[in-house]
Short mmCIF file of C-alpha atoms and ligand atoms in Angstrom, two decimals:
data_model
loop_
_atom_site.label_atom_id
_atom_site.label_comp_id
_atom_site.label_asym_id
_atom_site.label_seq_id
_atom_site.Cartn_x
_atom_site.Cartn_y
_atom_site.Cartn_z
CA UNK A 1 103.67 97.86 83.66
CA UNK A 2 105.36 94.34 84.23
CA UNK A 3 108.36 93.86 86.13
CA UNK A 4 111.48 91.80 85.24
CA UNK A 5 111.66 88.41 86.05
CA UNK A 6 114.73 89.16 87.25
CA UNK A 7 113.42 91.87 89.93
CA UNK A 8 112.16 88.23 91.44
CA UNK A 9 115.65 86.77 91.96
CA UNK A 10 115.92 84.85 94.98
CA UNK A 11 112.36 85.48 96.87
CA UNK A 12 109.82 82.69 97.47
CA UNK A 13 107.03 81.45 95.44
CA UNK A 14 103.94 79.33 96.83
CA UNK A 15 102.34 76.95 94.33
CA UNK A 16 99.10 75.34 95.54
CA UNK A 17 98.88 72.32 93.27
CA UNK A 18 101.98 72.14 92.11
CA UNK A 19 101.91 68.42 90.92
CA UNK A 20 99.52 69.08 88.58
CA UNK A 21 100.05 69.60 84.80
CA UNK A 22 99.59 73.80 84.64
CA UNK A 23 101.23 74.34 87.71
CA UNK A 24 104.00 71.91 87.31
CA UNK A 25 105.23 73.49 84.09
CA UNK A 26 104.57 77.01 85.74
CA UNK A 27 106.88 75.86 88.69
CA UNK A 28 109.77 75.26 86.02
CA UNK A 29 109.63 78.48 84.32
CA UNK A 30 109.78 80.02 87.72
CA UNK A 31 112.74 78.15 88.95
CA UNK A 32 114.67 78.93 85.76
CA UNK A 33 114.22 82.57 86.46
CA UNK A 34 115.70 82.14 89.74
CA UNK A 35 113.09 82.12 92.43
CA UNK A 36 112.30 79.61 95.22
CA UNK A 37 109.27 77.34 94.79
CA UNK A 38 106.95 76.03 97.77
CA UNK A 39 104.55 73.27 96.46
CA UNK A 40 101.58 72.05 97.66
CA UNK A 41 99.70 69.30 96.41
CA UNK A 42 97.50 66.19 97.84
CA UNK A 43 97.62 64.55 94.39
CA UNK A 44 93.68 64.25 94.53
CA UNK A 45 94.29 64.50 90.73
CA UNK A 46 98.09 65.66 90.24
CA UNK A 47 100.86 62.94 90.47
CA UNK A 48 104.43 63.23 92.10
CA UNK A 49 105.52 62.24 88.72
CA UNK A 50 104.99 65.40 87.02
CA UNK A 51 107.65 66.81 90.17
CA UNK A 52 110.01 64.20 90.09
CA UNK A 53 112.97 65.98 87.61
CA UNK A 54 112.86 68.45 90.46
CA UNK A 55 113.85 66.20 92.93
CA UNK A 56 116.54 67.01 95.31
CA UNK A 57 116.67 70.84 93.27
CA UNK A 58 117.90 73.36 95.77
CA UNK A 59 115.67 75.89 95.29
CA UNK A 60 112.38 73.55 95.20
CA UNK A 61 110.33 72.41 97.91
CA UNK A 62 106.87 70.07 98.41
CA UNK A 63 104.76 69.79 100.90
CA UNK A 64 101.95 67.08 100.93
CA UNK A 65 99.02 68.94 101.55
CA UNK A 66 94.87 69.67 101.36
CA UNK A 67 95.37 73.15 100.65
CA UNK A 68 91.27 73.65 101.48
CA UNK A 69 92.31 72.42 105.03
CA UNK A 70 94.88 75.85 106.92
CA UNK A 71 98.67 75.25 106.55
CA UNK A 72 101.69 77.68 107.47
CA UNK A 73 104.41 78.27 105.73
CA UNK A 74 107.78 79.77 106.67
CA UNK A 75 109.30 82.98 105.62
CA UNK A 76 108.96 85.41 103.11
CA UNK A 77 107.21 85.09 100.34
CA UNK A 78 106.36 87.10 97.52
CA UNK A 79 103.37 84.98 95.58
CA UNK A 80 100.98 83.32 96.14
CA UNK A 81 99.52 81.12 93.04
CA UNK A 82 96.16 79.39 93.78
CA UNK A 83 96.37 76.87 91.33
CA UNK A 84 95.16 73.68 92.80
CA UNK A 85 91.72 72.45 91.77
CA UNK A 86 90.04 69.80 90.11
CA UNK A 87 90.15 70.47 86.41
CA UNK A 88 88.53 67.94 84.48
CA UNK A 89 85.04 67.52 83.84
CA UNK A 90 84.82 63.92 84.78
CA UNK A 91 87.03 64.49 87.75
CA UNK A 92 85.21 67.07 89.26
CA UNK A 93 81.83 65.46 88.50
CA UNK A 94 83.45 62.49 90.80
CA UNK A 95 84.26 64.70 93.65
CA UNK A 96 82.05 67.92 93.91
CA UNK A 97 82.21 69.03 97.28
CA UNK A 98 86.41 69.27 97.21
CA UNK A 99 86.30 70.89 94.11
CA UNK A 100 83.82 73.51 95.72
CA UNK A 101 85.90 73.62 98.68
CA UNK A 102 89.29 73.92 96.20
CA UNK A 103 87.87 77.55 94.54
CA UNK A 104 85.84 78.46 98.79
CA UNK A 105 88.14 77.51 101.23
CA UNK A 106 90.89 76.97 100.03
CA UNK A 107 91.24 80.28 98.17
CA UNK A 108 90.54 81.68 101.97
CA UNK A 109 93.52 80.08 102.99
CA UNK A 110 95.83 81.38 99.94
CA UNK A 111 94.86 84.91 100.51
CA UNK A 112 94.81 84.62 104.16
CA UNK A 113 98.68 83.50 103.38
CA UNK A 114 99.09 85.88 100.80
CA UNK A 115 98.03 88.95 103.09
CA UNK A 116 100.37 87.84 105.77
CA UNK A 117 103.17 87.84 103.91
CA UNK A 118 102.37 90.97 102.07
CA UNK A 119 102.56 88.91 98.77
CA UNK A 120 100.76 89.08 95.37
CA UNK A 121 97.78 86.57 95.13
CA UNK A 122 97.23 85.21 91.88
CA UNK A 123 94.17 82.31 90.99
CA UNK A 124 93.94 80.27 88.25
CA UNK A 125 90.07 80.96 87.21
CA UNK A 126 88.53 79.38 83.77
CA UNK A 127 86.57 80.07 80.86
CA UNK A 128 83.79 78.28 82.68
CA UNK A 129 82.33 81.18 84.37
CA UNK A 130 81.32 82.27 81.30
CA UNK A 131 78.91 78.88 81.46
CA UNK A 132 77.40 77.86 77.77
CA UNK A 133 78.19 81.68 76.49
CA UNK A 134 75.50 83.69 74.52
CA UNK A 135 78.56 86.31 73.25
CA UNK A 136 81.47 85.41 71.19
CA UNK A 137 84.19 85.14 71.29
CA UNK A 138 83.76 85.99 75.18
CA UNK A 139 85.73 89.02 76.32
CA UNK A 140 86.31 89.43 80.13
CA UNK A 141 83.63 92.14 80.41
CA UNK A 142 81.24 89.03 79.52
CA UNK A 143 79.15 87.75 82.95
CA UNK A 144 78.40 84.71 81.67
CA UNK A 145 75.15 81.99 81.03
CA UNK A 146 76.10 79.62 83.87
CA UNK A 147 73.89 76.52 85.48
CA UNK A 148 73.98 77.23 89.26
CA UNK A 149 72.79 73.85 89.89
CA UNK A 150 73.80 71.71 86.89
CA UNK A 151 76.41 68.73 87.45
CA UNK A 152 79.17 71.29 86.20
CA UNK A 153 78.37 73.86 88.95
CA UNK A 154 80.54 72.94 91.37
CA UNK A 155 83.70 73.65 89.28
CA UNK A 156 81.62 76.61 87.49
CA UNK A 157 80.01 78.70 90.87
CA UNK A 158 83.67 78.04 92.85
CA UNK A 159 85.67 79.30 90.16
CA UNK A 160 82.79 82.51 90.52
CA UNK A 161 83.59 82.69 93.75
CA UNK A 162 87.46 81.96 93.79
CA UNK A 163 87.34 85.73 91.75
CA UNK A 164 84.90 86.75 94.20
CA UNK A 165 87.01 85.99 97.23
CA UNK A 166 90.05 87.98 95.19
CA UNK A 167 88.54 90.73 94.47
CA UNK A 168 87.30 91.19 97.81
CA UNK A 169 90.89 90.63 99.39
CA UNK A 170 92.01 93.03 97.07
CA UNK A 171 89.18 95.71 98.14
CA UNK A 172 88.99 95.42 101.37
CA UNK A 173 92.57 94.79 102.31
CA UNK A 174 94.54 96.64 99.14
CA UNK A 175 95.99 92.80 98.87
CA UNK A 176 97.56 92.59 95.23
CA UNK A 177 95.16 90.15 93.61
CA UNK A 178 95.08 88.57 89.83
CA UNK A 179 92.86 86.10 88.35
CA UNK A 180 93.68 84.22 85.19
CA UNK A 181 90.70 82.90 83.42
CA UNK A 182 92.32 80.03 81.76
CA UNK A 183 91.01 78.54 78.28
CA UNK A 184 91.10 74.62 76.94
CA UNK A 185 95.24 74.25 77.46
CA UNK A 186 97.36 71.02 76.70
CA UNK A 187 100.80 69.66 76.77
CA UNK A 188 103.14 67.30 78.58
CA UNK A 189 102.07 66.18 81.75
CA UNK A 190 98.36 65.86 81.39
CA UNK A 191 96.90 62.32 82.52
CA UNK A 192 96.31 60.21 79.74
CA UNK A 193 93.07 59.03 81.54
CA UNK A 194 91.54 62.36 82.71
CA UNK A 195 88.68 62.50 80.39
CA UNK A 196 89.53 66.05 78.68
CA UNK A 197 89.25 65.92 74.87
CA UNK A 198 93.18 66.36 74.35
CA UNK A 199 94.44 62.98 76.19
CA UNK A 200 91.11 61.32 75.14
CA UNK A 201 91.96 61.59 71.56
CA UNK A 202 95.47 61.16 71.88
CA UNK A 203 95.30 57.65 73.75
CA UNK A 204 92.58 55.85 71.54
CA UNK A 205 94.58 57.22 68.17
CA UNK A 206 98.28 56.02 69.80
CA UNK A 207 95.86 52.71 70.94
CA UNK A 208 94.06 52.20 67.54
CA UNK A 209 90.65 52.73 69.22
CA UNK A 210 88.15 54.90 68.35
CA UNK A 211 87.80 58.39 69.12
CA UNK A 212 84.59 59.20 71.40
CA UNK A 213 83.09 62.14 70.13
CA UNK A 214 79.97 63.46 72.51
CA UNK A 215 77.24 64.88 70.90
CA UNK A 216 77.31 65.76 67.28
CA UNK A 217 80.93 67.13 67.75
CA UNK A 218 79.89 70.42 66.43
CA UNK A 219 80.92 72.17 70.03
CA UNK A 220 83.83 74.50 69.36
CA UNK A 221 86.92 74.78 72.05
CA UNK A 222 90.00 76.97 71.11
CA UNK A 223 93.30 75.30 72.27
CA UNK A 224 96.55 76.48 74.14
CA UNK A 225 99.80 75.26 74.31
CA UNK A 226 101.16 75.13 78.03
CA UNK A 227 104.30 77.27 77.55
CA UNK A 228 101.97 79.56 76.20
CA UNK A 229 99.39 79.73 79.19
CA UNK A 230 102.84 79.49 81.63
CA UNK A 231 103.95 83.13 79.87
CA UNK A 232 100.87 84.74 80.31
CA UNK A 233 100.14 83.81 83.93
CA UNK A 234 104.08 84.86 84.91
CA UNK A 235 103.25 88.30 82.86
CA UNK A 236 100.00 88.56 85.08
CA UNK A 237 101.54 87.95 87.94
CA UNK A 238 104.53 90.61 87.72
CA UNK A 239 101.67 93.38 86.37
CA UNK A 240 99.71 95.83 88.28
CA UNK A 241 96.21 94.83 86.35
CA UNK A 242 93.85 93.72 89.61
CA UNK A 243 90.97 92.85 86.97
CA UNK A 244 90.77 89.40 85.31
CA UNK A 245 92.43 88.67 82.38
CA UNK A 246 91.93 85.65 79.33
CA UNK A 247 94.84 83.42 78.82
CA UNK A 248 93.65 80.97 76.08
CA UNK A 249 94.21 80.47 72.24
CA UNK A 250 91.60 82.06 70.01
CA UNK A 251 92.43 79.42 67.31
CA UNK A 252 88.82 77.78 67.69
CA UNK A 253 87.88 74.38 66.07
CA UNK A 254 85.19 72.05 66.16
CA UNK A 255 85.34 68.81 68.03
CA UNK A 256 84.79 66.96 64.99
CA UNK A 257 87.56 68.84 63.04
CA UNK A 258 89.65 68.01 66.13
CA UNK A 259 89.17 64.58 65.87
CA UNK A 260 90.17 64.76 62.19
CA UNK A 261 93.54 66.36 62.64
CA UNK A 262 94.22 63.72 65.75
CA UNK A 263 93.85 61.07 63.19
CA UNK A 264 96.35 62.94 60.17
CA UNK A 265 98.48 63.49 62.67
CA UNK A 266 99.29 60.29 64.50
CA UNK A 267 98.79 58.94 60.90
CA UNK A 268 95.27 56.67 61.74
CA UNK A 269 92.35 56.05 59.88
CA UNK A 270 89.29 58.00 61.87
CA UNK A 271 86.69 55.99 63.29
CA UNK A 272 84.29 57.15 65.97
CA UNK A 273 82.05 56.25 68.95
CA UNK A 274 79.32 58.40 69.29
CA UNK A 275 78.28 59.22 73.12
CA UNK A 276 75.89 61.57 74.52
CA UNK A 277 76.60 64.58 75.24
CA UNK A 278 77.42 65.94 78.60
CA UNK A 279 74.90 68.28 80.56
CA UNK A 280 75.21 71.90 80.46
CA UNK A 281 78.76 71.09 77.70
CA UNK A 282 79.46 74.69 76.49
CA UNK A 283 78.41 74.92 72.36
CA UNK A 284 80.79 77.45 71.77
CA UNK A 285 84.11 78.09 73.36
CA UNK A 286 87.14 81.35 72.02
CA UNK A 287 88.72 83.92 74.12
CA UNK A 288 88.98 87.38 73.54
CA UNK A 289 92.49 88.28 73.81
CA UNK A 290 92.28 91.98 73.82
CA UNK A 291 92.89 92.56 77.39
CA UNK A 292 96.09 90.35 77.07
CA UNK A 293 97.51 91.21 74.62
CA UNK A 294 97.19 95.92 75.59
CA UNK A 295 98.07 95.14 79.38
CA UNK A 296 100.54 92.03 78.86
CA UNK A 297 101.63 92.27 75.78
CA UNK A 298 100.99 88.67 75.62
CA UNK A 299 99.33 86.16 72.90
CA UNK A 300 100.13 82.41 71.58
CA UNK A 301 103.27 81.82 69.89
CA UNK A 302 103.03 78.49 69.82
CA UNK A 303 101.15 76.60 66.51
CA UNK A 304 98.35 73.91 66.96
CA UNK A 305 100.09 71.39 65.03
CA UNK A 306 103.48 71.74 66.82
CA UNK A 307 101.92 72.04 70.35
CA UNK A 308 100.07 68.64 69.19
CA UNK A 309 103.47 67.05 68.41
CA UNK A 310 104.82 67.86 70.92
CA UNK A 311 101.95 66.47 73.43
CA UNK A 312 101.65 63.00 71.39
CA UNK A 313 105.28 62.61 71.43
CA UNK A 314 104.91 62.95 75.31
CA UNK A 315 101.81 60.62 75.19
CA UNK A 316 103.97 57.79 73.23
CA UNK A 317 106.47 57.80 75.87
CA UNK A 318 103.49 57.38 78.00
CA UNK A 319 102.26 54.49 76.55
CA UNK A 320 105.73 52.52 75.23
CA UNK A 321 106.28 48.82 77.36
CA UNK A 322 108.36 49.84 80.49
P1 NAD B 401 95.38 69.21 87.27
O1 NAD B 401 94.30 68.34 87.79
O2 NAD B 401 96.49 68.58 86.48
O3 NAD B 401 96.07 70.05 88.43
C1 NAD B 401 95.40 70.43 89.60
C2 NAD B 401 96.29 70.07 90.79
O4 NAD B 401 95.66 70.56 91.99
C3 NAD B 401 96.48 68.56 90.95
O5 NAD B 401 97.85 68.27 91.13
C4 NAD B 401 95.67 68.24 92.20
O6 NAD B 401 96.15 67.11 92.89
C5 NAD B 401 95.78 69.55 92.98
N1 NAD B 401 94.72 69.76 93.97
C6 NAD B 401 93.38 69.81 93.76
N2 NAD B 401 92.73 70.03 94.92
C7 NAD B 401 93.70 70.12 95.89
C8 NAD B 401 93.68 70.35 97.29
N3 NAD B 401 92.52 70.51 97.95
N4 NAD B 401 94.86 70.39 97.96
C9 NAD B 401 96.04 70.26 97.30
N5 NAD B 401 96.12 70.04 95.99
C10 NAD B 401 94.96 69.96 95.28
O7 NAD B 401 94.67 70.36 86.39
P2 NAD B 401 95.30 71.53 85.51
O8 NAD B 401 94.75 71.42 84.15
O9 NAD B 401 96.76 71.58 85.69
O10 NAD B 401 94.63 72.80 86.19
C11 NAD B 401 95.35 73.68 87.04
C12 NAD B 401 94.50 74.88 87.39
O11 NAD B 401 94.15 75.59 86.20
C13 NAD B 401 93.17 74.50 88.07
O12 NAD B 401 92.86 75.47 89.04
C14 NAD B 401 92.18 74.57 86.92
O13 NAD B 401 90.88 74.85 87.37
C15 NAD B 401 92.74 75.71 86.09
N6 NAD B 401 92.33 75.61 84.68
C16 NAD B 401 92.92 74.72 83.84
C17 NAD B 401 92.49 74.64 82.53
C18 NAD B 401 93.13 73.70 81.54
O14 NAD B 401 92.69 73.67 80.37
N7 NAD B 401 94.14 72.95 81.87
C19 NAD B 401 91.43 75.43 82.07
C20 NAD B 401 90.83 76.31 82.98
C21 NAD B 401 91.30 76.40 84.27
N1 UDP B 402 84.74 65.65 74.48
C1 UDP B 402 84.49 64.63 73.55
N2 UDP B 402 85.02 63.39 73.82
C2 UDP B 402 85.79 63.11 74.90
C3 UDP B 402 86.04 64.16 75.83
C4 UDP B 402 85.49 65.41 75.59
O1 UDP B 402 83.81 64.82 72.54
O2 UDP B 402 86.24 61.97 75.07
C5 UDP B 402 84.19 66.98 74.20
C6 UDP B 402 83.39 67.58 75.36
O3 UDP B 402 82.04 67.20 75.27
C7 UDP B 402 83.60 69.07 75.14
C8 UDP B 402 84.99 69.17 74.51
O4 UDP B 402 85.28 67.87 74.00
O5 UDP B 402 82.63 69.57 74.26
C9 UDP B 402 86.08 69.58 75.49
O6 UDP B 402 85.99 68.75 76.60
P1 UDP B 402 87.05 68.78 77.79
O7 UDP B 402 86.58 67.78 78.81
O8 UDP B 402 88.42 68.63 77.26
O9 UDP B 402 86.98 70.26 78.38
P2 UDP B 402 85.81 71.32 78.63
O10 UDP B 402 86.10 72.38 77.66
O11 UDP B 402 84.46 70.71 78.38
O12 UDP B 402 86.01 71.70 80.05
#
């Protein structure tokens, strides 16, 4: 069963990483349904800029914060979303040890908070625990083929243990835990220079540059629009389903192909820079959407070519001379 937005009217909801590009959007969906929002961010890869139309809102707080270091926060509150973390590959190939310490200690800290307060705990997980998968499209019964040491492991082994750490709050304390294992999502809002495909592409076709495709571009991801990911993590977080759940777009493309709609799209002529491939880059990336769709009743409504539109119209405004 999930509960009525409205049901929420009024009570508090804590947003680690809230100046980031999921959570920011997430934060405005639940501030139009009429809840209070405390946000927490240290902008180790989020920007006040993505906060700023929020500015002096009533309901809307921030708090500059490392959210792996303890903080306290006032009253009641009735979630708590763990969504801070480095996302990127190239950003959390930079800085390892917070991004460990973003899915180890700083999911302590959220569920410590979130047991005080009696709240639901909700963490934004990723299709990286299922590592380079050997099943697909990967359904959440899936383990996973993941590189405990490789250069991706310290996003891949804390997300592991971000779920860990929930389910164990949620066994041996009864807390109210969900874990959204988030697929390849875009939109507004990301950084133009954070090294995921979506931006990359974007930039160098708005720039007239050429698109650098890593390896052979015959990897596959599956792309999600953000209002799309935003509706399935509210949905998760007003059910009763304690188990984790795949939010992502099963619409699954090559790189390659990718690069080729980039290019109709913002009306270019394709050219590309080969570059090696990353270590341990997953071949094959599409969520099963099973689970979401019987206990949510949630899936995609939102096209690849219109979510694209939309994201390079944000990326032109972006780019165009102050
Ligand atoms: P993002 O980098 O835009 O947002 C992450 C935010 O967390 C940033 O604002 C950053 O400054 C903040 N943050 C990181 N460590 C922090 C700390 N110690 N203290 C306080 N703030 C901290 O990335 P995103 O794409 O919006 O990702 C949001 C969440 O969703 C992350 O947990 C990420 O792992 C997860 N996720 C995203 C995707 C995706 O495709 N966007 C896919 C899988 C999982
Ligand atoms: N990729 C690429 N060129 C780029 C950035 C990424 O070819 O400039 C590839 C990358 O190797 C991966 C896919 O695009 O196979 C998605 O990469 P991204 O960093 O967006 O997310 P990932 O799914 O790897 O976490």
């Amino acid at each position: 069963m999930i509960k009525n937005p409205s049901d929420f009217k009024g009570q508090t909801a804590v947003v680690t990483g809230g100046a980031g590009f999921v959570a920011s959007h997430l934060i405005d969906r639940l501030l139009a349904d009429g809840l209070k929002v405390v946000a927490l961010d240290n902008f180790v890869t989020g920007t006040p800029d993505n906060l700023a139309h929020l500015d002096g809102h009533p309901d809307f707080r921030f708090l500059e914060h490392d959210v792996s270091k303890p903080y306290a926060i006032d009253g009641e509150v009735a979630f708590v979303l763990h969504m801070a973390s480095p996302a990127s590959p190239i950003d959390y190939v930079e800085i390892p040890v917070e991004t460990l310490k973003a899915g180890s200690d700083a999911s302590h800290h959220a569920l410590d908070l979130a047991r005080e307060k009696g709240a639901t705990y909700l963490v934004a997980s990723t299709s990286e625990v299922y590592g380079d998968p050997e099943v697909h499209p990967q359904p959440e019964t899936y383990w996973g083929n993941v590189n405990s040491i490789g250069v991706r492991s310290c996003y891949d082994e804390a997300k592991r243990y971000a779920e860990a750490a929930a389910m164990a709050y949620h066994r041996a304390y009864g807390l109210d835990t969900k874990i959204v294992r988030i697929f390849n999502t875009y939109g507004p809002r990301m950084r133009l220079d954070d090294g995921r495909v979506v931006p990359a592409f974007i930039g160098q076709a708005l720039r007239g540059e050429p698109m650098t495709v890593f390896g052979d571009g015959r990897q596959t991801r599956s792309f999600c629009y953000v209002s799309d990911l935003v509706d399935g993590i509210w949905r998760l977080a007003r059910s009763s389903f304690h188990e984790p759940v795949n939010c992502g777009n099963p619409h699954e493309m090559s790189i390659r192909e990718f690069a080729e709609a980039i290019a109709r799209i913002c009306e270019v002529e394709l050219t590309i820079e080969d570059r090696p491939l990353p270590p341990d880059d997953p071949k094959i990336r599409k969520p099963d959407i099973t689970r979401a769709k019987e206990i949510l009743g949630w899936e995609p409504q939102v096209g690849f070519e219109e979510g694209i539109r939309e994201t390079i119209d944000y990326f032109k405004g972006v780019l165009a001379p102050a």
